[in-house]
GROMACS .gro file of C-alpha atoms in nm:
model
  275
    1UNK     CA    1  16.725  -2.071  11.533
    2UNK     CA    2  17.000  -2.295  11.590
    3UNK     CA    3  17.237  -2.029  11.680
    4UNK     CA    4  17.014  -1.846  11.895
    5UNK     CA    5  17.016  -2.190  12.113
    6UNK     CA    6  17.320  -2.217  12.102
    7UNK     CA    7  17.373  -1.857  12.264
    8UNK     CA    8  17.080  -1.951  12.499
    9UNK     CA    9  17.280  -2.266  12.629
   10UNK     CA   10  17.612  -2.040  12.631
   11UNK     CA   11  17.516  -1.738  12.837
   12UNK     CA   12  17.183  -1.911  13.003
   13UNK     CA   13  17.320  -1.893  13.396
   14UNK     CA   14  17.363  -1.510  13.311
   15UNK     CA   15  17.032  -1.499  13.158
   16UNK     CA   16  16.895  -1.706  13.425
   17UNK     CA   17  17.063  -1.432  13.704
   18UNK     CA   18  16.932  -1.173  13.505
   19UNK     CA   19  16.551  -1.284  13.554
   20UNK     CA   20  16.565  -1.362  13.862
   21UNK     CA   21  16.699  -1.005  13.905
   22UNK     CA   22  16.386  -0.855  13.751
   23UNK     CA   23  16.117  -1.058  13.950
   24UNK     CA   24  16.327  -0.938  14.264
   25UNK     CA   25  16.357  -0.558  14.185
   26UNK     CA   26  15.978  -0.577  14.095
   27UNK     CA   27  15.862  -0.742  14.394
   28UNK     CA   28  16.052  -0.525  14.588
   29UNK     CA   29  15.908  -0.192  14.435
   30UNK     CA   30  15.598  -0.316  14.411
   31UNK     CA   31  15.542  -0.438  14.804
   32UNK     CA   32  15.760  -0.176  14.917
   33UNK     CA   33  15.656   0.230  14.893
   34UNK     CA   34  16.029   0.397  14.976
   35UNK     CA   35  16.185   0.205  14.690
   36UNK     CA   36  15.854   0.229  14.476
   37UNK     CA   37  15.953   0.581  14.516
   38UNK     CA   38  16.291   0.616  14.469
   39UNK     CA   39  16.258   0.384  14.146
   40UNK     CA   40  15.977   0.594  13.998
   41UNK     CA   41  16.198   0.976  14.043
   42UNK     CA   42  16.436   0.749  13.903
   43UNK     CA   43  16.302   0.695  13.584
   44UNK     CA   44  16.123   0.990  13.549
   45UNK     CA   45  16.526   1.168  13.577
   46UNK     CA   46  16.640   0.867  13.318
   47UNK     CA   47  16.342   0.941  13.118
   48UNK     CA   48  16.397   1.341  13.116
   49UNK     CA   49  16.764   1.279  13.008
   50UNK     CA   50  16.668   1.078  12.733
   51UNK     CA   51  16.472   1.354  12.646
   52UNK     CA   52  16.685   1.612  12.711
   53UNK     CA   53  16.929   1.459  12.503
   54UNK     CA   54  16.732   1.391  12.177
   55UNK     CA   55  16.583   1.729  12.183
   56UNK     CA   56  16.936   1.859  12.162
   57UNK     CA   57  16.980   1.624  11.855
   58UNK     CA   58  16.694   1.715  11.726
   59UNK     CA   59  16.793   2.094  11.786
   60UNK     CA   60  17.122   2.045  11.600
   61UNK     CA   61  16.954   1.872  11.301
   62UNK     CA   62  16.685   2.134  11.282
   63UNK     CA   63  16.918   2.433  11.297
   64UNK     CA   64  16.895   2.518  10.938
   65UNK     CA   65  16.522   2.518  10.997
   66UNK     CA   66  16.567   2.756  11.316
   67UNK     CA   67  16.822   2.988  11.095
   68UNK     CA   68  16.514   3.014  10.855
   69UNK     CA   69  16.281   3.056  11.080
   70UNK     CA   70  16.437   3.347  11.242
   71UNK     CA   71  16.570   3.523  10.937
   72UNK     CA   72  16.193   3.522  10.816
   73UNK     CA   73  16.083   3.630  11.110
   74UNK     CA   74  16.355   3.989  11.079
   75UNK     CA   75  16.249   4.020  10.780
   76UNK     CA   76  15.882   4.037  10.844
   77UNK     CA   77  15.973   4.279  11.141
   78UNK     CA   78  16.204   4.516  10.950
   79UNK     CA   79  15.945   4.556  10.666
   80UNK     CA   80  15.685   4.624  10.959
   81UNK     CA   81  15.919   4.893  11.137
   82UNK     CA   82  15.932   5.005  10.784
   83UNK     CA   83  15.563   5.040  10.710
   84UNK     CA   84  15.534   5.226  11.042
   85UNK     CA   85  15.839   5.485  10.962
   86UNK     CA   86  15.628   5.551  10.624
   87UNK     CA   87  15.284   5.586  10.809
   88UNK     CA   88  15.451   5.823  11.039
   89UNK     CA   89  15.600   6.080  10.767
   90UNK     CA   90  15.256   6.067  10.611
   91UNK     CA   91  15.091   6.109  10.893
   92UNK     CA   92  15.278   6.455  10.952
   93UNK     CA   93  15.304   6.524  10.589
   94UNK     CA   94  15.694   6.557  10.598
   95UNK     CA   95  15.812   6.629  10.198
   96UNK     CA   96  16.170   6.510  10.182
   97UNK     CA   97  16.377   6.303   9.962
   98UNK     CA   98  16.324   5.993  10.228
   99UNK     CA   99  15.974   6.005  10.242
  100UNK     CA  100  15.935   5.910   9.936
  101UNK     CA  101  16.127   5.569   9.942
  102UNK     CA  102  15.975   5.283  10.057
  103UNK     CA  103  16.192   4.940  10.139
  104UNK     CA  104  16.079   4.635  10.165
  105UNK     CA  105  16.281   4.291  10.259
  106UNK     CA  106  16.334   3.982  10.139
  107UNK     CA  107  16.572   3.704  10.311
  108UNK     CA  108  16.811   3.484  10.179
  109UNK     CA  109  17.080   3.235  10.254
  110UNK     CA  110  17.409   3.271  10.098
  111UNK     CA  111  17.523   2.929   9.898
  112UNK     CA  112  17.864   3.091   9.770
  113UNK     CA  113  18.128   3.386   9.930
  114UNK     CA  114  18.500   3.505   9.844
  115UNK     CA  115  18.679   3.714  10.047
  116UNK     CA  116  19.037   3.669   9.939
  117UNK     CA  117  18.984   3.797   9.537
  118UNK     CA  118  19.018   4.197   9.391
  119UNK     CA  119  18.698   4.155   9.278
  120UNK     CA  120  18.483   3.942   9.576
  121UNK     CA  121  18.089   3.853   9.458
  122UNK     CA  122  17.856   3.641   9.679
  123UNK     CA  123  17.570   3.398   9.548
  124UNK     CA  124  17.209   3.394   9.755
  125UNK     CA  125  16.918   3.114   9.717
  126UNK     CA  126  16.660   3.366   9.575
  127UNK     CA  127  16.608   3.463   9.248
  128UNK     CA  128  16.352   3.634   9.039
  129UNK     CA  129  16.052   3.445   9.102
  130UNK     CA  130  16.119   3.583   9.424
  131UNK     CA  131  16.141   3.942   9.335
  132UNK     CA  132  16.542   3.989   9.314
  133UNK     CA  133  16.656   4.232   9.091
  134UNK     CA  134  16.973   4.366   8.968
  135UNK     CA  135  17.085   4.675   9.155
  136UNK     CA  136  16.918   4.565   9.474
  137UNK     CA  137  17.108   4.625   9.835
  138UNK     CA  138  17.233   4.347  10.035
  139UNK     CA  139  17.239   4.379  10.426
  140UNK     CA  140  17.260   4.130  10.716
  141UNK     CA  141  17.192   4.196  11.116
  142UNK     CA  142  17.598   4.349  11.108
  143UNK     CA  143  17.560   4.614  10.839
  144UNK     CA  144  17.605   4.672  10.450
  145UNK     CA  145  17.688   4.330  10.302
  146UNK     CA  146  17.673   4.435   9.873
  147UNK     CA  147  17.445   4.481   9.561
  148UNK     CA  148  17.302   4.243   9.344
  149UNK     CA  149  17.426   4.231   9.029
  150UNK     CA  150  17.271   3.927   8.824
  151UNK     CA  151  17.007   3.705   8.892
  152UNK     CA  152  16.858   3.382   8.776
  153UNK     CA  153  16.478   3.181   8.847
  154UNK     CA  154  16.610   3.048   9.147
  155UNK     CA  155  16.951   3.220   9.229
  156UNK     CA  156  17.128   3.577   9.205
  157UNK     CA  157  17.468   3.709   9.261
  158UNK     CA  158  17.596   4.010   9.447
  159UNK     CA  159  17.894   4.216   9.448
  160UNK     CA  160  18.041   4.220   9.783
  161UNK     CA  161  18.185   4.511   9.936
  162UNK     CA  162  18.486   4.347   9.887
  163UNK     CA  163  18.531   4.475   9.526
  164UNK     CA  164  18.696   4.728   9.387
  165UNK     CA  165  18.421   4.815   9.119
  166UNK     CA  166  18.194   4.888   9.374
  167UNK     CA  167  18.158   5.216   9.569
  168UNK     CA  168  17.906   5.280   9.833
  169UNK     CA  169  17.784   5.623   9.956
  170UNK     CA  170  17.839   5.659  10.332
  171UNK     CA  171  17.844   5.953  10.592
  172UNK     CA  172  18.006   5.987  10.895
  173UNK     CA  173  17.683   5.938  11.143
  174UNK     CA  174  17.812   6.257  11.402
  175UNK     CA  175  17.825   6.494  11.117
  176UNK     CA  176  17.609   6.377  10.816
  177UNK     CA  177  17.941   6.450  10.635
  178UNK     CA  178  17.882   6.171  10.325
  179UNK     CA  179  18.170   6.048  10.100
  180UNK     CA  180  18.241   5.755   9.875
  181UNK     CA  181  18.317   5.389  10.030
  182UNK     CA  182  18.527   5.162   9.858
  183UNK     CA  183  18.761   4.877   9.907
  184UNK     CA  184  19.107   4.874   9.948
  185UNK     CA  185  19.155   4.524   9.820
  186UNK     CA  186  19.405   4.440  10.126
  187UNK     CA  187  19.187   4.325  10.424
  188UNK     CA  188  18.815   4.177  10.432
  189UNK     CA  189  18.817   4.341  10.730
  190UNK     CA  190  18.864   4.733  10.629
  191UNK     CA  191  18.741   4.977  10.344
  192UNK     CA  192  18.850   5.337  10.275
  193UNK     CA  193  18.584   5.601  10.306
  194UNK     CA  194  18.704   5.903  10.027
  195UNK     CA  195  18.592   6.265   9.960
  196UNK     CA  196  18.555   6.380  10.324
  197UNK     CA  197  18.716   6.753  10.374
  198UNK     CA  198  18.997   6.781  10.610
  199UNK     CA  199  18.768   7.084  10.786
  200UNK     CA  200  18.537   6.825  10.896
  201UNK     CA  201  18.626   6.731  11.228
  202UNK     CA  202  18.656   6.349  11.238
  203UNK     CA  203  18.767   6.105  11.587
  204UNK     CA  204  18.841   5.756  11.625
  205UNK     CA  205  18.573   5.540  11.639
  206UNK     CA  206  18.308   5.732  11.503
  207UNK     CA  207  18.043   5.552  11.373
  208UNK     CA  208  17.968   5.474  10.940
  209UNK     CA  209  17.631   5.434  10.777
  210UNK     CA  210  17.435   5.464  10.480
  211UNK     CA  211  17.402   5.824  10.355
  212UNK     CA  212  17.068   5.717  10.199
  213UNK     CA  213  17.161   5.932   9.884
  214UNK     CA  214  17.103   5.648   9.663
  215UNK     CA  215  16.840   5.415   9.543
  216UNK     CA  216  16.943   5.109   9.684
  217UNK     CA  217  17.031   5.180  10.041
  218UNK     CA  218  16.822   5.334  10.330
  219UNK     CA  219  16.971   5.605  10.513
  220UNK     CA  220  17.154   5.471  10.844
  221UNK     CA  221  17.237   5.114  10.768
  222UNK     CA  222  17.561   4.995  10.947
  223UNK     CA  223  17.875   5.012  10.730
  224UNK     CA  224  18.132   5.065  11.002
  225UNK     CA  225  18.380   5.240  11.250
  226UNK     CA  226  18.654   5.524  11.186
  227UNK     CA  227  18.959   5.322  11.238
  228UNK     CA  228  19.260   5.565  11.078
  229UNK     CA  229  19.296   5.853  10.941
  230UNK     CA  230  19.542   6.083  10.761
  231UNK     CA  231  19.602   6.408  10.560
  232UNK     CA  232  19.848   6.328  10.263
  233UNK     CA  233  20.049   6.639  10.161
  234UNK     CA  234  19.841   6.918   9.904
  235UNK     CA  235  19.494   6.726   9.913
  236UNK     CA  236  19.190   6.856  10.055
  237UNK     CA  237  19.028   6.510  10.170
  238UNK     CA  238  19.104   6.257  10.410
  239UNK     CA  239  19.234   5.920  10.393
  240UNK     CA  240  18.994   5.742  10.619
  241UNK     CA  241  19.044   5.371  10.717
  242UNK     CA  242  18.672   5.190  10.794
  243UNK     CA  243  18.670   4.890  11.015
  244UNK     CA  244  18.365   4.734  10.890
  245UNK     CA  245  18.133   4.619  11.044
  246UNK     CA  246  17.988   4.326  10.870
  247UNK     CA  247  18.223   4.009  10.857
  248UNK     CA  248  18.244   3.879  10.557
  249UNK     CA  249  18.391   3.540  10.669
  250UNK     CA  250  18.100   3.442  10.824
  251UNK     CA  251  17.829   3.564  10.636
  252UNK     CA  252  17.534   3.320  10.598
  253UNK     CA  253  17.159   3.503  10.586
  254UNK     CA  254  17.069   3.820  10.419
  255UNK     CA  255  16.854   4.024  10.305
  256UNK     CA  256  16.806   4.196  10.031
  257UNK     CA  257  16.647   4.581  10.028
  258UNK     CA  258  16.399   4.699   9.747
  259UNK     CA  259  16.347   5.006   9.692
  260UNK     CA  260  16.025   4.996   9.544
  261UNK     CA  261  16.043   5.347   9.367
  262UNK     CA  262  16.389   5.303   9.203
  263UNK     CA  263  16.310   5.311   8.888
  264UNK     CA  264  16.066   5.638   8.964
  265UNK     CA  265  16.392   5.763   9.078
  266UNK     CA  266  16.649   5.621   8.834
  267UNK     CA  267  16.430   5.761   8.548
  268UNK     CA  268  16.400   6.107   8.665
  269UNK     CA  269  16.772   6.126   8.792
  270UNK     CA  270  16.863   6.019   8.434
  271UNK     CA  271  16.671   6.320   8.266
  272UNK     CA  272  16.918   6.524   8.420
  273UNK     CA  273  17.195   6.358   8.226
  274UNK     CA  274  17.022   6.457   7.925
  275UNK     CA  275  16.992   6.838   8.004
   0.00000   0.00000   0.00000
């Protein structure tokens, strides 16, 4: 108490100027309706600023929330495209290999990512209590991200594209000509694509997907872009360099594609092993 007389006595002309200030501007907009005006858009633009500016706080601080939000919200619409792809082949009764496959989503955030190993794997917040299971694709909004490889209650691993154990089947997208996808182990950035003949007629630029000849991917996904290619001396196949198109230093959500007939699939596939 004593020192907040103290500061009274200090500072009290300035405090005394200052109140006499406020009766003044009061009486003023009070008796006076161009300044009662002027003060009241006034406030309402110091007001809206405030605003303004703690929504965009609030925005920033929320952002995980958003990313959530939003990657729910793609999942929820991919599994509904996918639910109306399957209505429409049953619908007209068309008997192919894809008709039988159904996907269904599930999103997740990546906690852990290499990029710079041989053998790159990437670790996502979902586990199996929420249906993750080994041998599960991995996809984001820019194409082919991995498989899953382990998983835990709460967390599973993937192997990223970025490893040299895994191989991917992809298809040129102008041709349907399908080959064999694997890393080269030099750049994050590229992958080869093998076991495309040299007859095939190939440009720069053309386009990468999912050949949808396996269990874990749907046919089309994004993988990437022709970027090179070459015909080495005596071989029959090209040596195609893929720009991909996912980048793998700045992948954050996923999601991860079940194929809810794999092991319909896997089963039968591996009587044929047997024969």
């Amino acid at each position: 108490m004593r020192n907040l007389l103290r500061l009274i006595l200090r500072y009290h002309s300035f405090l005394l100027f200052l109140f006499f200030e406020i009766i003044s501007l009061i009486l003023i907009v009070s008796y006076n309706n161009y300044q009662r005006v002027k003060f009241l858009n006034s406030s309402v633009n110091t007001v809206g600023s405030i605003y303004e500016l703690n929504n965009s706080f609030n925005d920033y601080f929320h952002l995980k929330r958003i990313n959530d939000e939003l990657a729910a919200q793609n999942t929820f619409l991919r599994n509904m495209l996918q639910d109306r792809v399957t209505e429409r082949f049953e619908n007209r009764q068309v008997k192919d290999t894809l008709s039988g496959k159904i996907f269904t989503y599930i999103s997740a955030q990546v906690v852990n990512n290499s990029v710079n190993k041989q053998y790159n794997y990437l670790t996502i917040n979902k586990g199996y209590i929420h249906g993750i299971k080994p041998d599960m694709g991995i996809i984001n909004s820019e194409g082919v991200v991995g498989v899953i490889n382990h998983v835990s209650k709460n967390y599973s691993t993937g192997i990223s594209i970025l490893n040299k154990r895994l191989f991917i089947s992809a298809k040129i997208k102008n041709s349907g000509t399908y080959g064999s996808l694997v890393w080269d182990g030099i750049s994050y950035r590229n992958a080869l694509l093998r076991e495309i003949p040299i007859h095939i007629p190939i440009t720069l630029g053309d386009t990468i997907v999912t050949s949808g000849y396996s269990a874990i991917f749907p046919e089309g996904i994004m993988v990437g872009t022709i970027q090179s290619f070459d015909i080495r001396n005596g071989e029959n196949y090209y040596t195609i360099d893929v720009d991909l198109s996912t980048n793998f230093k700045t992948v954050s959500y996923v999601e991860v594609v079940q194929n809810v007939k794999q092991i319909e699939i896997r089963q039968l596939e591996k009587k044929n092993e047997n024969d």
